[in-house]
Short mmCIF file of C-alpha atoms in Angstrom, two decimals:
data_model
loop_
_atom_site.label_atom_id
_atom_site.label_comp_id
_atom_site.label_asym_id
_atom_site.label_seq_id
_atom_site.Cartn_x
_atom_site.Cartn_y
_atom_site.Cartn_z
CA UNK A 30 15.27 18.90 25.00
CA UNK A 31 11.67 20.24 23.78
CA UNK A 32 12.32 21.36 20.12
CA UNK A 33 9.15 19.70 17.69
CA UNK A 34 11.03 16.67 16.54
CA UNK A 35 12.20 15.65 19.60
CA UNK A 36 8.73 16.15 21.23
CA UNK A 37 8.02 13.87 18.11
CA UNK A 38 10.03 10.97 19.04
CA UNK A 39 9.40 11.09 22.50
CA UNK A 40 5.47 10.75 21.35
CA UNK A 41 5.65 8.16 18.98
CA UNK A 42 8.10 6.72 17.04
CA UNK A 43 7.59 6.75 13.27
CA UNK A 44 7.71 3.54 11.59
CA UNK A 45 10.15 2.57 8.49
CA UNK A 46 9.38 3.89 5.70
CA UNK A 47 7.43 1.05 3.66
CA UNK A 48 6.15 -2.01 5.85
CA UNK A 49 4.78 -4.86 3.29
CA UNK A 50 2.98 -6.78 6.26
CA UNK A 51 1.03 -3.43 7.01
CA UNK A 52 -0.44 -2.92 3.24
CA UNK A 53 -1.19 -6.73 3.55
CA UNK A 54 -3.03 -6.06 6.61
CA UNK A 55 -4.82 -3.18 4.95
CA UNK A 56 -5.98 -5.68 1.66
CA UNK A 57 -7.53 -8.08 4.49
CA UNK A 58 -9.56 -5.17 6.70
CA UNK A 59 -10.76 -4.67 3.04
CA UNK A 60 -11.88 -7.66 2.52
CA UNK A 61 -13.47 -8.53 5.79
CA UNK A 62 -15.35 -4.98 5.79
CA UNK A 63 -16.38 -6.15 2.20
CA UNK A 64 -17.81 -9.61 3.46
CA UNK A 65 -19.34 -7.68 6.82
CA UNK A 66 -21.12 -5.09 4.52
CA UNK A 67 -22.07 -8.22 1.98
CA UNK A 68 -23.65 -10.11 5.34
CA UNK A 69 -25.38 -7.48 6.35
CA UNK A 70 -26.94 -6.77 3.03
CA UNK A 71 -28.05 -10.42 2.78
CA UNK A 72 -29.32 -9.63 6.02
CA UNK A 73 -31.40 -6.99 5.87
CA UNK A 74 -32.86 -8.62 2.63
CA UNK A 75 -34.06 -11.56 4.10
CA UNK A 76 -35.74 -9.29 7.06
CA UNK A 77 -37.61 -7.32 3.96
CA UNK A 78 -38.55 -10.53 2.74
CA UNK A 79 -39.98 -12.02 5.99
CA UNK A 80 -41.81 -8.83 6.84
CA UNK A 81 -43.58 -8.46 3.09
CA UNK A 82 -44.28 -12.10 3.81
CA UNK A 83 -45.71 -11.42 7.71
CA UNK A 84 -47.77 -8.53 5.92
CA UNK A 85 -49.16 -10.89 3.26
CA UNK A 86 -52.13 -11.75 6.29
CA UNK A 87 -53.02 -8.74 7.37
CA UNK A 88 -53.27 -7.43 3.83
CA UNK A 89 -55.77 -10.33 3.13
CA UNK A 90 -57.59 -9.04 6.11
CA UNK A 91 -57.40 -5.10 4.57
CA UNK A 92 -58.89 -6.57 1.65
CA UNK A 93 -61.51 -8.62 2.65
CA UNK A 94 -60.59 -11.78 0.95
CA UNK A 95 -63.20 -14.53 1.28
CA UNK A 96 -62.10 -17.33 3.20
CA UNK A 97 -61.60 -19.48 -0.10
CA UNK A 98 -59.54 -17.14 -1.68
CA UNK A 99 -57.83 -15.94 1.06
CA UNK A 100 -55.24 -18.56 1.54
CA UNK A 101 -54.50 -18.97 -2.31
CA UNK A 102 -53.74 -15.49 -2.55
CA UNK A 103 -51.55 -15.41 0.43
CA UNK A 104 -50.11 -18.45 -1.13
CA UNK A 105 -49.78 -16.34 -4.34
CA UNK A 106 -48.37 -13.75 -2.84
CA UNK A 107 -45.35 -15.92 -0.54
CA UNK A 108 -44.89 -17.75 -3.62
CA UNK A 109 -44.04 -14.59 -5.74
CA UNK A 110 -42.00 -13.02 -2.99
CA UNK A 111 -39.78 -15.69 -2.41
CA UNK A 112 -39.19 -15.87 -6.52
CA UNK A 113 -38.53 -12.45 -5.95
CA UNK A 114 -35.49 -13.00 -3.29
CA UNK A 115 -34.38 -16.34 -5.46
CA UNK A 116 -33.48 -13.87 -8.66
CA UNK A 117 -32.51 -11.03 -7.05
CA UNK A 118 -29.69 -13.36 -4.68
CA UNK A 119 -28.69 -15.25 -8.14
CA UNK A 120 -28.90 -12.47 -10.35
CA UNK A 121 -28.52 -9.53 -8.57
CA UNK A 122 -31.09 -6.69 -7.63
CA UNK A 123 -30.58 -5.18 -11.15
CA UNK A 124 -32.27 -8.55 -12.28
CA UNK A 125 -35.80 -7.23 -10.67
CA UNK A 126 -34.90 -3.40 -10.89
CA UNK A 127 -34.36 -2.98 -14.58
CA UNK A 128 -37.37 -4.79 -15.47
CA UNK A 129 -39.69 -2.98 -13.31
CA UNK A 130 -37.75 0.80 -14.62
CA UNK A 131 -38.71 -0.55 -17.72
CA UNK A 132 -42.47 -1.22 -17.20
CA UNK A 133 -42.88 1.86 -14.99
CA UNK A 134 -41.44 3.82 -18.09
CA UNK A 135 -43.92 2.08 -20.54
CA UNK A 136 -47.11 2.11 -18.41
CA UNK A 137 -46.44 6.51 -17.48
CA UNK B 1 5.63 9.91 -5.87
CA UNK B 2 4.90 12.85 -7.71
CA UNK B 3 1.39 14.41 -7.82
CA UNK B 4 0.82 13.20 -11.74
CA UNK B 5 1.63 9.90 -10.38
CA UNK B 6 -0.73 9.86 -7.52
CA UNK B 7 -3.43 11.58 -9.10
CA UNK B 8 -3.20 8.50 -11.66
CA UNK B 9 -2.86 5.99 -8.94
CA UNK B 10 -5.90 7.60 -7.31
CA UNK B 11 -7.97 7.29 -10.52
CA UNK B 12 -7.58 3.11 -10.97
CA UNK B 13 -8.00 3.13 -7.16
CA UNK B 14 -11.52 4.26 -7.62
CA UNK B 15 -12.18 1.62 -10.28
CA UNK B 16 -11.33 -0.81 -7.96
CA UNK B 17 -7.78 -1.25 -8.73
CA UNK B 18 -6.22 -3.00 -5.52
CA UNK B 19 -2.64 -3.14 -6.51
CA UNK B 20 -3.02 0.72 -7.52
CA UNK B 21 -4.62 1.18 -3.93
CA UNK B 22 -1.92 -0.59 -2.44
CA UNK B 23 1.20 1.60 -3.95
CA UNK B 24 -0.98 4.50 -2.55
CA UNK B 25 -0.63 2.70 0.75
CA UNK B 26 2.67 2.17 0.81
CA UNK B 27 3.18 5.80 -0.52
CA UNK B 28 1.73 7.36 2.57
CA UNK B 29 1.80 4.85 5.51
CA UNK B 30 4.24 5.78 7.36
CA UNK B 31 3.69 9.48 8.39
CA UNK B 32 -0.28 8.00 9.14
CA UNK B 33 1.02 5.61 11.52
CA UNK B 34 3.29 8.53 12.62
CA UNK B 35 0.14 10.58 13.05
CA UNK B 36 -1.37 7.94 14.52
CA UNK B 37 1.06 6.83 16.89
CA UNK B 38 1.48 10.09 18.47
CA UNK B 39 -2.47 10.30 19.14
CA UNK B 40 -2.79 7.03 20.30
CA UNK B 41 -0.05 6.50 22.57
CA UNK B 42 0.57 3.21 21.66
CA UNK B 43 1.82 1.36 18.30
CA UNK B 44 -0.74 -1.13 18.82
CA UNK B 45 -4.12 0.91 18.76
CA UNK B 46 -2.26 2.97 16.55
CA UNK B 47 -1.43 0.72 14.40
CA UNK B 48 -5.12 -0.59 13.96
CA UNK B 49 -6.58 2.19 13.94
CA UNK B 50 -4.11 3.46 10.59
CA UNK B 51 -5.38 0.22 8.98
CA UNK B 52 -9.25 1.11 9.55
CA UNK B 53 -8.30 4.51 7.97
CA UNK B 54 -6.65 2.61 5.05
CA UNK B 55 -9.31 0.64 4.90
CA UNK B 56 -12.32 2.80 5.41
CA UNK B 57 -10.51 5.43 2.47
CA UNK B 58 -10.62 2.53 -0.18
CA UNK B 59 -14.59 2.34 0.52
CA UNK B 60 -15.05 6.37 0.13
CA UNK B 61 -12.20 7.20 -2.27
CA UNK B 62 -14.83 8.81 -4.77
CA UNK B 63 -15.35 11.38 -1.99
CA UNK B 64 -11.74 12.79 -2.03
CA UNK B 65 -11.83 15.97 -4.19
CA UNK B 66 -8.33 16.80 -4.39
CA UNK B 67 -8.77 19.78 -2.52
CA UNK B 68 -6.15 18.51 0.26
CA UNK B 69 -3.32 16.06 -0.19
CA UNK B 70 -4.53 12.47 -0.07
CA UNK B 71 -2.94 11.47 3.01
CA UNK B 72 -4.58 14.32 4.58
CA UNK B 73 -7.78 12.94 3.93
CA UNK B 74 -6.35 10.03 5.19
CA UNK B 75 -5.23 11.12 8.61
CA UNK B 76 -8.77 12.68 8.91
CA UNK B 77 -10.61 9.32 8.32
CA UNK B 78 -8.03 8.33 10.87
CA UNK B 79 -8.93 10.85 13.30
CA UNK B 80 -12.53 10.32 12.99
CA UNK B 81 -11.72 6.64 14.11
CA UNK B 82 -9.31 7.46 17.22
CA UNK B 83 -12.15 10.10 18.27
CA UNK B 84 -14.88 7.48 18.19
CA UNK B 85 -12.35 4.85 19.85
CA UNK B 86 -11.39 7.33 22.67
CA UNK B 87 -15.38 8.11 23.51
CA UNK B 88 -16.46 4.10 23.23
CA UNK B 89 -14.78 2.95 26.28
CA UNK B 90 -12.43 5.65 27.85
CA UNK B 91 -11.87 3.55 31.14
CA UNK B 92 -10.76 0.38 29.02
CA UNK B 93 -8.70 2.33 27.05
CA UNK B 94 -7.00 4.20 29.85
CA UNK B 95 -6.22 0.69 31.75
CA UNK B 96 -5.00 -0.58 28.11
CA UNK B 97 -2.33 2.30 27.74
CA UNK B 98 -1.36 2.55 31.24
CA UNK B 99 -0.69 -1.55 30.94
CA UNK B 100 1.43 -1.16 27.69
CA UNK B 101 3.21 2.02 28.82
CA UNK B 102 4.33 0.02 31.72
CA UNK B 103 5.27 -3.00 29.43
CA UNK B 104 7.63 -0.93 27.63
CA UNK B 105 9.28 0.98 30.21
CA UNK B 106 9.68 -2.45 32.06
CA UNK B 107 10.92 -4.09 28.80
CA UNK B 108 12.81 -1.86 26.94
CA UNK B 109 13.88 0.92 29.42
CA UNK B 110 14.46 3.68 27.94
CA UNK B 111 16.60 7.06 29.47
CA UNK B 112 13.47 8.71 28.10
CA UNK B 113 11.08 6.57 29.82
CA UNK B 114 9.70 9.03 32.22
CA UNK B 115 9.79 12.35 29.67
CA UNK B 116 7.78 9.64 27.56
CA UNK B 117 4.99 9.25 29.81
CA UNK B 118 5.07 12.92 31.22
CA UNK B 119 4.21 13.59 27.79
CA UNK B 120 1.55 10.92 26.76
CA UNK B 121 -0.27 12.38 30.00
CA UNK B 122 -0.43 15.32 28.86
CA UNK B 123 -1.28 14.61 25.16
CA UNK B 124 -4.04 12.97 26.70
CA UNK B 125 -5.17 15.97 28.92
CA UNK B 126 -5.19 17.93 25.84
CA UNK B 127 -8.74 18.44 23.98
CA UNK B 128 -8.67 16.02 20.68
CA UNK B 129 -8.15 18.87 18.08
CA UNK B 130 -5.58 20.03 20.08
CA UNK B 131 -3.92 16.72 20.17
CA UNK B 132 -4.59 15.79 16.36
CA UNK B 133 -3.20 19.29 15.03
CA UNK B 134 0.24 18.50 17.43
CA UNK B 135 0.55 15.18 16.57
CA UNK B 136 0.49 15.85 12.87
CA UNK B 137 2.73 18.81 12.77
CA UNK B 138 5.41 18.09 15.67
CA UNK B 139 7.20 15.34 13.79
CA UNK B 140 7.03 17.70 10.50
CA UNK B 141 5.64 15.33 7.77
CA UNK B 142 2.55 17.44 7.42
CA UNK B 143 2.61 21.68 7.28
CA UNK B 144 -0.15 23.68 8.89
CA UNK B 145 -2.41 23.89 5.91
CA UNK B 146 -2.56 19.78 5.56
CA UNK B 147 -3.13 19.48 9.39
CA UNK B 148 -6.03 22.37 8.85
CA UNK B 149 -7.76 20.34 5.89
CA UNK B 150 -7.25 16.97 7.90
CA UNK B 151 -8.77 18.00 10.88
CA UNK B 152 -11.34 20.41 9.36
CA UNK B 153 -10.32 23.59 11.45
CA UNK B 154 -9.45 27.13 10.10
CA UNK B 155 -5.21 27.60 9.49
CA UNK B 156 -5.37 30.12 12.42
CA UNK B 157 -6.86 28.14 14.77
CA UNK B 158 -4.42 25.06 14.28
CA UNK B 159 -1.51 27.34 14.77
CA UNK B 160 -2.87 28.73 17.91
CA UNK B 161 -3.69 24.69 18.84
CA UNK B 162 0.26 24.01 17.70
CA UNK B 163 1.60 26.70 20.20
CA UNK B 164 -0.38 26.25 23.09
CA UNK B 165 -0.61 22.48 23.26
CA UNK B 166 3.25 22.37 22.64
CA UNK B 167 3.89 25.15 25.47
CA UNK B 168 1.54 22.46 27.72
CA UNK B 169 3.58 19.85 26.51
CA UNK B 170 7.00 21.41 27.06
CA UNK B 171 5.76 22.44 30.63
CA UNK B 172 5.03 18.43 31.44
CA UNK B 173 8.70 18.13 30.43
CA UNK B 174 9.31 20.90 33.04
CA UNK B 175 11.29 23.33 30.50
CA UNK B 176 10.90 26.41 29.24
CA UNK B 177 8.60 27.40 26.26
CA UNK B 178 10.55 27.02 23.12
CA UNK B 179 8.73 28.27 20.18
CA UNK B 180 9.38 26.34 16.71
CA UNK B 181 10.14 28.07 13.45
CA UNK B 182 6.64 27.93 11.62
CA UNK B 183 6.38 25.80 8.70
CA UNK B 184 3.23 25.93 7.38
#
């Protein structure tokens, strides 16, 4: 009793052939990977956004804003950021990418 | 499936083609879980850890060359994922198996119960390329070369694996070295 296939058996049993409820459980580790990498994505995108945000003082700072214009321009600059995140989550990051490509081509 | 077949399959696959991906599935599920089950020890873990490999393939399918068979690359992903499994929690894991080896000796006795466990000690005992390149050729659904391009080792150095982790594996059974005709 040691020849491979019996070694084999005696290791693991092989399954039938084709199990249906084991490709359905494959389609649904797809998916939930899909929505894990899709949360973290979202994620990570609304930590950018916070941080360019947090940065938006200390930049005013860098610069030396007076203290009249300082808070509009922060304002400015939240304002703009947060259009920003609004288009790329309804549109897509292609909706801010492609325009900028295209003005960075222009403007070299 | 023939390898026109496949190679079509594999193409709508990478378009995103989920009933494609899913005849691929069912086209090479079985001697993964095979694979898998003789790693693992148990169906369970096995069993999960073959769908992660399913899974994780459909994400990375645009890396698969052609250079091996598909469910060699397959088994490999799956590999990767027992490997990292075995080194997260080794204590866990060891409690796990020794529970569910004693749940199915105690539920379904078997007359091979206690050649069964001889030998999932010593799989275990056995360095992990060792292990992977004996638990994909022993049951024969993959040659030499496919165990070589799943596991990412030179041909020679499976072979010598094969022989010396099934000599350590016929010794737990307590019988003399029997060497297998080579197929790969």
């Amino acid at each position: 009793m040691a020849d491979d296939r019996e070694l084999a058996s005696l290791l693991g049993e092989a399954p039938p052939a084709v199990d249906p409820g084991f490709r359905i459980g494959v389609s649904a580790n797809i998916a939930a990977r899909a929505h894990r990498r899709a949360a973290l994505v979202r994620g990570a995108r609304r930590f950018g956004l916070f941080t360019a945000i947090g940065l938006a003082f200390p930049a005013a700072d860098a610069l030396r804003l007076s203290a009249d214009l300082a808070p509009v321009a922060i304002t400015l600059g939240v304002l703009g950021l947060a259009g920003l995140m609004a288009l790329v989550a309804t549109r897509g990051p292609g909706a801010v990418l492609t325009p900028a490509r295209v003005a960075l081509r222009v403007h070299a | 499936m023939d390898a026109a077949e496949e190679a079509r399959l594999i193409g709508l696959a990478r378009m995103g083609d989920m009933r494609a991906y899913s005849r691929l599935v069912d086209a090479h599920q079985a001697p993964v879980r095979a694979f898998l089950r003789r790693l693992a020890g148990n169906h369970a873990d096995a069993d999960d850890l073959a769908q992660d490999a399913f899974a994780r393939t459909w994400e990375v399918l645009a890396r698969f060359d052609g250079r091996s068979s598909l469910r060699s690359f397959i088994c490999g992903v799956g590999y990767q994922f027992w490997r990292r499994a075995r080194r997260a929690d080794g204590r866990r894991r060891a409690r796990d198996s020794a529970y569910a080896e004693l749940s199915e000796t105690a539920h379904n006795p078997s007359p091979h119960a206690g050649a069964q466990l001889a030998l999932r000690r010593a799989m275990e005992a056995l360095p992990e390329d060792q292990a992977a390149a004996l638990a994909h050729c022993l049951g024969q659904d993959f040659t030499h070369a496919e165990a070589a391009d799943a596991l990412g080792l030179p041909l020679g150095t499976v072979k010598s694996h094969i022989n010396r982790g099934r000599a350590r594996l016929q010794a737990a059974l307590g019988v003399e070295p029997v060497e297998s005709a080579d197929h790969g």
